[in-house]
Amino acid sequence: MPPKSDINKAGWEQSEFPILCETCLGDNAFVRMSKQEFGRSCGTCARPFTVFRWNPGTGMRYKTTVICQTCAQIKNVCQTCLLDLEYGLPTQVRDTALALQNEAPSSDINREYYAQNMEGKLEKNKSLLDSHRAQSAGKEMLKQLARTDPYYKRNQPHVCSFFVKGECKRGSECPYRHEKPVESELSRQNIQDRYYGRNDPVAKKIMSSHADTMGLQAPEDKSVMSLFLSSLPASSTELSVRTRVLQSLPAIQPSQLRSVVHVAKSKCAFINFKDRATAELAAQAWANGLDIDGERVGVKWGRSKNAAAGPSKASASSDPGASAMVS
Ligand SMILES: [Zn+2]
Ligand SMILES: [Zn+2]
Ligand SMILES: [Zn+2]
């Protein structure tokens, strides 16, 4: 506990050992940690916390904790890499698969208050992570995507910026890596976004390539904003499908769902979204199917209305990346 006289330190965090994933901890059984109390402010809640620094293995770069333990526990992530401790995945992937609600406080004051408030509710939060809304298809997806073995390559030193410019004179003494830089998405990410699981380019890439693998590649025709559900249980109704759809996509507003057209006779339904980004998010979230009334339902992209027409293709291919980023 902080000294009583220093009332401003209420809520400051002290800890004996960091909460880390296996990769960040490294393979050195005798790892020595340096510890600095209130060494910096947490990258997400801004409250001062105990910062740890260590070398995760021979030839690796020093690692340090960037968020406090409370924040790490709230989301069950590593204090250093911010990846989920169980699956080794970005929170955005985990939360999308498990249909977890993300309430991200916006201002610094709110974030501090949020973390303090959550501190007392961590137990409750564990059950939240175990949410009933988590459908078995989502859990299956996480198991397929999980990185369970430690991935020590991630601890390598950064690429030497002087070497890249052909100017490094340190040769083999240089502590940085002398190789051509591979674009690292992790370095371009923002801590807040990664932590709260929003606008995370790495998560987006993981989920869209998984959707592709599962046969849910987003159609080139950007006007397609519908998903088709098949083999619905006989008990399903338009309302039960709609409810389930919204439940499984907590990140979207009900207004982003244009309509649900349920065809009882053929046990299928069309889920029509108002925008393409939402339809893509749904396809990624449902890559392993969707569970409705306890049964696994098939998911496919809707058909292009002008499948035969060519002109839309030309405009789409001019800059597909940019148009995919919109919204
Ligand atoms: Zn924090
Ligand atoms: Zn880690
Ligand atoms: Zn160098």
Coordinates of C-alpha atoms and ligand atoms in Angstrom, one line a residue:
M1 CA 0.0 0.0 0.0
P2 CA 1.2 3.5 -0.7
P3 CA 2.1 5.6 2.4
K4 CA -1.0 7.1 4.1
S5 CA 0.3 10.6 3.9
D6 CA 0.3 10.5 0.1
I7 CA -3.4 10.6 -0.6
N8 CA -2.7 11.2 -4.3
K9 CA -1.3 7.8 -4.6
A10 CA -4.6 6.1 -3.9
G11 CA -5.2 3.6 -6.6
W12 CA -1.6 3.4 -7.7
E13 CA -0.6 -0.1 -8.3
Q14 CA 2.3 -2.1 -6.8
S15 CA 3.1 -5.7 -7.7
E16 CA 5.7 -8.4 -7.2
F17 CA 5.6 -10.2 -10.5
P18 CA 4.2 -9.2 -13.9
I19 CA 1.3 -11.0 -15.6
L20 CA 2.9 -12.3 -18.8
C21 CA 2.4 -14.7 -21.7
E22 CA 4.9 -17.4 -22.2
T23 CA 6.4 -15.8 -25.2
C24 CA 7.2 -12.5 -23.5
L25 CA 8.5 -14.2 -20.4
G26 CA 11.0 -16.1 -22.6
D27 CA 12.7 -19.5 -22.3
N28 CA 15.2 -18.5 -19.7
A29 CA 14.3 -20.3 -16.5
F30 CA 16.4 -18.0 -14.4
V31 CA 15.0 -14.7 -15.8
R32 CA 15.9 -11.7 -13.7
M33 CA 13.6 -8.9 -13.6
S34 CA 14.3 -5.3 -12.7
K35 CA 11.4 -3.6 -11.0
Q36 CA 10.5 0.0 -10.7
E37 CA 7.6 1.0 -8.5
F38 CA 5.2 3.5 -10.2
G39 CA 7.8 3.5 -13.0
R40 CA 5.4 4.9 -15.6
S41 CA 1.7 5.4 -16.2
C42 CA -0.3 2.5 -17.6
G43 CA -0.7 2.6 -21.4
T44 CA -4.5 2.2 -21.1
C45 CA -5.8 3.6 -17.7
A46 CA -2.9 6.1 -17.2
R47 CA -2.5 5.2 -13.5
P48 CA 1.1 4.7 -12.3
F49 CA 2.1 1.0 -11.9
T50 CA 5.1 -1.2 -11.1
V51 CA 7.1 -1.5 -14.3
F52 CA 9.2 -4.7 -14.9
R53 CA 12.0 -5.1 -17.4
W54 CA 13.9 -8.2 -18.3
N55 CA 15.8 -10.1 -21.0
P56 CA 13.6 -12.9 -22.3
G57 CA 16.6 -14.9 -23.7
T58 CA 20.0 -14.9 -25.3
G59 CA 20.1 -12.5 -28.2
M60 CA 16.7 -11.1 -27.5
R61 CA 15.7 -7.6 -26.8
Y62 CA 14.7 -6.3 -23.4
K63 CA 11.0 -6.4 -22.7
T64 CA 9.0 -4.2 -20.5
T65 CA 5.4 -4.1 -19.1
V66 CA 3.3 -1.4 -20.7
I67 CA -0.1 -1.7 -19.0
C68 CA -0.9 -2.2 -15.3
Q69 CA -2.1 -5.5 -13.8
T70 CA -5.7 -4.4 -13.3
C71 CA -6.0 -3.6 -17.0
A72 CA -4.3 -6.9 -17.8
Q73 CA -6.7 -8.8 -15.6
I74 CA -9.8 -7.0 -16.9
K75 CA -9.1 -8.3 -20.4
N76 CA -7.1 -11.4 -19.5
V77 CA -4.1 -10.2 -21.5
C78 CA -0.3 -10.0 -21.2
Q79 CA 1.0 -6.8 -19.6
T80 CA 3.6 -6.5 -22.4
C81 CA 2.2 -7.7 -25.7
L82 CA -1.5 -7.2 -24.9
L83 CA -2.4 -10.6 -26.4
D84 CA -5.0 -12.8 -24.8
L85 CA -3.3 -15.1 -22.2
E86 CA -5.2 -18.2 -23.1
Y87 CA -5.3 -18.0 -26.9
G88 CA -2.3 -15.7 -27.7
L89 CA -4.6 -13.7 -30.0
P90 CA -5.5 -10.0 -30.2
T91 CA -8.5 -9.1 -28.0
Q92 CA -10.4 -8.0 -31.1
V93 CA -10.3 -11.6 -32.4
R94 CA -11.2 -13.1 -29.1
D95 CA -14.0 -10.7 -28.4
T96 CA -15.5 -11.0 -31.8
A97 CA -15.4 -14.8 -31.6
L98 CA -16.9 -14.9 -28.1
A99 CA -19.4 -12.1 -28.8
L100 CA -18.0 -10.1 -25.9
Q101 CA -19.3 -6.6 -25.4
N102 CA -16.6 -3.9 -25.5
E103 CA -17.3 -0.9 -23.4
A104 CA -14.3 1.4 -24.0
P105 CA -14.2 4.5 -21.9
S106 CA -13.1 7.4 -24.0
S107 CA -11.3 10.1 -22.0
D108 CA -8.4 9.7 -19.6
I109 CA -10.5 10.5 -16.6
N110 CA -13.0 7.9 -17.6
R111 CA -10.3 5.3 -18.2
E112 CA -8.9 5.9 -14.7
Y113 CA -12.3 5.6 -13.2
Y114 CA -13.1 2.6 -15.2
A115 CA -10.0 0.7 -14.1
Q116 CA -10.5 1.6 -10.5
N117 CA -14.1 0.6 -10.7
M118 CA -13.3 -2.7 -12.4
E119 CA -10.7 -3.6 -9.8
G120 CA -13.4 -4.7 -7.4
K121 CA -15.3 -6.6 -10.0
L122 CA -12.6 -8.8 -11.4
E123 CA -14.2 -12.0 -10.2
K124 CA -17.4 -11.0 -11.9
N125 CA -15.5 -10.2 -15.0
K126 CA -14.0 -13.7 -15.2
S127 CA -17.5 -15.0 -15.6
L128 CA -18.1 -12.3 -18.2
L129 CA -15.2 -13.7 -20.2
D130 CA -16.9 -17.1 -19.9
S131 CA -20.0 -15.5 -21.3
H132 CA -23.1 -17.5 -22.1
R133 CA -23.3 -15.7 -25.3
A134 CA -20.1 -17.3 -26.4
Q135 CA -21.4 -19.8 -28.9
S136 CA -19.6 -23.0 -29.6
A137 CA -18.8 -22.0 -33.2
G138 CA -16.9 -19.0 -31.8
K139 CA -15.0 -21.1 -29.4
E140 CA -14.1 -23.5 -32.2
M141 CA -12.8 -20.6 -34.2
L142 CA -10.5 -19.5 -31.4
K143 CA -9.1 -23.0 -31.0
Q144 CA -8.3 -23.1 -34.7
L145 CA -6.6 -19.6 -34.5
A146 CA -4.9 -20.0 -31.2
R147 CA -1.2 -19.8 -30.9
T148 CA -0.5 -22.1 -28.0
D149 CA 3.3 -22.6 -28.4
P150 CA 5.5 -19.7 -27.3
Y151 CA 6.7 -17.7 -30.3
Y152 CA 10.2 -16.4 -29.3
K153 CA 10.9 -14.8 -32.6
R154 CA 8.7 -12.0 -31.4
N155 CA 11.3 -11.2 -28.8
Q156 CA 14.1 -10.6 -31.3
P157 CA 15.8 -7.2 -31.3
H158 CA 14.3 -4.6 -33.6
V159 CA 15.8 -4.1 -37.1
C160 CA 18.8 -1.7 -37.1
S161 CA 17.6 1.5 -38.8
F162 CA 21.2 2.4 -39.7
F163 CA 21.8 -0.9 -41.4
V164 CA 18.6 -0.3 -43.5
K165 CA 20.1 2.9 -44.7
G166 CA 23.5 1.2 -45.3
E167 CA 25.1 3.3 -42.5
C168 CA 25.6 1.0 -39.6
K169 CA 29.3 0.9 -38.6
R170 CA 28.9 -1.4 -35.6
G171 CA 29.0 -4.6 -37.6
S172 CA 28.6 -7.8 -35.5
E173 CA 28.7 -5.6 -32.3
C174 CA 25.4 -4.0 -33.2
P175 CA 22.7 -5.1 -30.8
Y176 CA 20.0 -4.6 -33.5
R177 CA 19.1 -6.9 -36.3
H178 CA 20.9 -6.5 -39.6
E179 CA 18.3 -7.6 -42.1
K180 CA 15.8 -6.2 -44.5
P181 CA 12.8 -4.9 -42.5
V182 CA 9.7 -6.9 -42.8
E183 CA 6.7 -4.7 -42.3
S184 CA 5.6 -5.2 -38.8
E185 CA 2.0 -4.4 -38.1
L186 CA 2.5 -4.6 -34.4
S187 CA 4.7 -1.5 -34.4
R188 CA 2.1 0.5 -36.2
Q189 CA -0.7 -0.3 -33.7
N190 CA -1.9 1.9 -31.0
I191 CA -2.1 0.5 -27.4
Q192 CA -5.6 1.7 -26.8
D193 CA -7.0 0.1 -29.9
R194 CA -5.3 -3.2 -29.3
Y195 CA -6.4 -3.3 -25.7
Y196 CA -10.0 -2.4 -26.4
G197 CA -10.0 -4.5 -29.5
R198 CA -11.0 -2.0 -32.1
N199 CA -9.5 -0.9 -35.5
D200 CA -6.7 -3.5 -34.9
P201 CA -5.1 -4.2 -38.3
V202 CA -3.6 -7.5 -37.1
A203 CA -6.9 -8.7 -35.8
K204 CA -8.6 -7.8 -39.0
K205 CA -6.0 -9.7 -41.0
I206 CA -6.3 -12.8 -38.9
M207 CA -10.1 -12.8 -39.1
S208 CA -10.4 -12.0 -42.8
S209 CA -7.9 -14.7 -43.7
H210 CA -9.7 -17.2 -41.5
A211 CA -13.0 -16.3 -43.1
D212 CA -11.4 -16.9 -46.5
T213 CA -10.2 -20.3 -45.4
M214 CA -13.7 -21.2 -44.2
G215 CA -15.2 -20.3 -47.6
L216 CA -16.5 -16.9 -46.6
Q217 CA -14.2 -14.7 -48.8
A218 CA -15.8 -11.3 -49.2
P219 CA -17.3 -10.9 -52.7
E220 CA -15.5 -8.5 -55.0
D221 CA -18.8 -6.7 -55.7
K222 CA -19.0 -4.3 -52.8
S223 CA -22.7 -3.9 -53.1
V224 CA -23.2 -7.4 -51.6
M225 CA -24.1 -6.7 -48.0
S226 CA -26.1 -9.8 -47.2
L227 CA -25.3 -13.1 -45.6
F228 CA -27.3 -16.3 -46.2
L229 CA -28.0 -18.7 -43.4
S230 CA -29.0 -22.3 -44.2
S231 CA -30.2 -25.4 -42.4
L232 CA -32.0 -23.4 -39.7
P233 CA -33.6 -25.4 -36.9
A234 CA -37.4 -25.9 -37.5
S235 CA -38.0 -24.0 -34.2
S236 CA -36.4 -20.8 -35.6
T237 CA -38.5 -17.7 -36.4
E238 CA -37.6 -14.3 -37.9
L239 CA -37.5 -12.9 -34.4
S240 CA -35.3 -15.6 -32.9
V241 CA -32.9 -15.3 -35.8
R242 CA -32.7 -11.6 -35.5
T243 CA -32.2 -11.7 -31.8
R244 CA -29.4 -14.3 -32.2
V245 CA -27.7 -12.2 -35.0
L246 CA -27.6 -9.1 -32.8
Q247 CA -26.5 -11.1 -29.8
S248 CA -23.6 -12.6 -31.7
L249 CA -22.4 -9.1 -32.9
P250 CA -22.3 -6.9 -29.9
A251 CA -20.1 -4.4 -31.7
I252 CA -22.8 -3.4 -34.1
Q253 CA -25.8 -1.2 -33.6
P254 CA -29.3 -2.8 -34.3
S255 CA -29.7 0.0 -36.9
Q256 CA -26.9 -1.4 -38.9
L257 CA -29.0 -4.5 -39.5
R258 CA -31.3 -3.6 -42.4
S259 CA -33.6 -6.7 -42.3
V260 CA -33.9 -10.4 -41.6
V261 CA -35.8 -12.3 -44.2
H262 CA -36.8 -15.7 -42.8
V263 CA -38.0 -18.3 -45.2
A264 CA -39.5 -21.0 -43.0
K265 CA -40.3 -23.4 -45.9
S266 CA -36.7 -23.7 -47.0
K267 CA -35.2 -23.2 -43.5
C268 CA -33.0 -20.4 -44.5
A269 CA -32.7 -16.7 -43.9
F270 CA -31.1 -13.6 -45.5
I271 CA -29.4 -11.3 -43.1
N272 CA -29.2 -7.9 -44.8
F273 CA -26.8 -5.3 -43.4
K274 CA -26.8 -1.5 -44.1
D275 CA -23.2 -1.3 -45.0
R276 CA -20.5 -3.6 -46.3
A277 CA -18.1 -3.2 -43.3
T278 CA -20.8 -4.7 -41.0
A279 CA -21.5 -7.5 -43.4
E280 CA -17.8 -8.3 -43.5
L281 CA -17.6 -8.2 -39.7
A282 CA -20.5 -10.6 -39.5
A283 CA -18.9 -13.0 -42.0
Q284 CA -15.7 -13.0 -40.0
A285 CA -17.5 -13.5 -36.7
W286 CA -19.5 -16.4 -38.2
A287 CA -16.6 -18.0 -40.1
N288 CA -17.2 -21.3 -38.2
G289 CA -21.0 -21.0 -38.5
L290 CA -23.6 -19.5 -36.1
D291 CA -25.5 -21.4 -33.4
I292 CA -29.2 -20.8 -33.4
D293 CA -31.5 -22.6 -30.9
G294 CA -28.6 -24.9 -30.1
E295 CA -28.0 -25.9 -33.7
R296 CA -25.1 -25.0 -36.0
V297 CA -26.3 -23.0 -39.0
G298 CA -24.4 -22.7 -42.3
V299 CA -23.3 -19.2 -43.4
K300 CA -22.6 -18.0 -46.9
W301 CA -22.3 -14.6 -48.6
G302 CA -25.3 -13.4 -50.5
R303 CA -25.2 -13.4 -54.3
S304 CA -24.3 -10.4 -56.3
K305 CA -27.4 -8.8 -57.9
N306 CA -25.5 -7.8 -61.0
A307 CA -23.3 -10.9 -61.2
A308 CA -23.3 -10.8 -65.0
A309 CA -22.5 -7.1 -65.2
G310 CA -18.8 -6.1 -65.4
P311 CA -18.5 -2.4 -64.9
S312 CA -18.5 -2.4 -61.1
K313 CA -15.4 -4.6 -61.2
A314 CA -13.3 -2.0 -62.8
S315 CA -14.0 0.6 -60.2
A316 CA -13.5 -1.9 -57.4
S317 CA -10.2 -3.0 -58.6
S318 CA -8.8 0.5 -59.0
D319 CA -8.1 0.7 -55.3
P320 CA -9.7 -2.2 -53.4
G321 CA -7.6 -1.6 -50.3
A322 CA -8.8 2.0 -49.9
S323 CA -12.4 1.2 -50.3
A324 CA -12.2 -1.7 -47.8
M325 CA -10.8 0.7 -45.2
V326 CA -13.8 3.1 -45.5
S327 CA -15.9 3.4 -42.4
Ligands
ZN1 ZN -4.1 0.3 -16.2
ZN2 ZN 3.1 -11.2 -24.0
ZN3 ZN 23.3 -1.9 -36.7

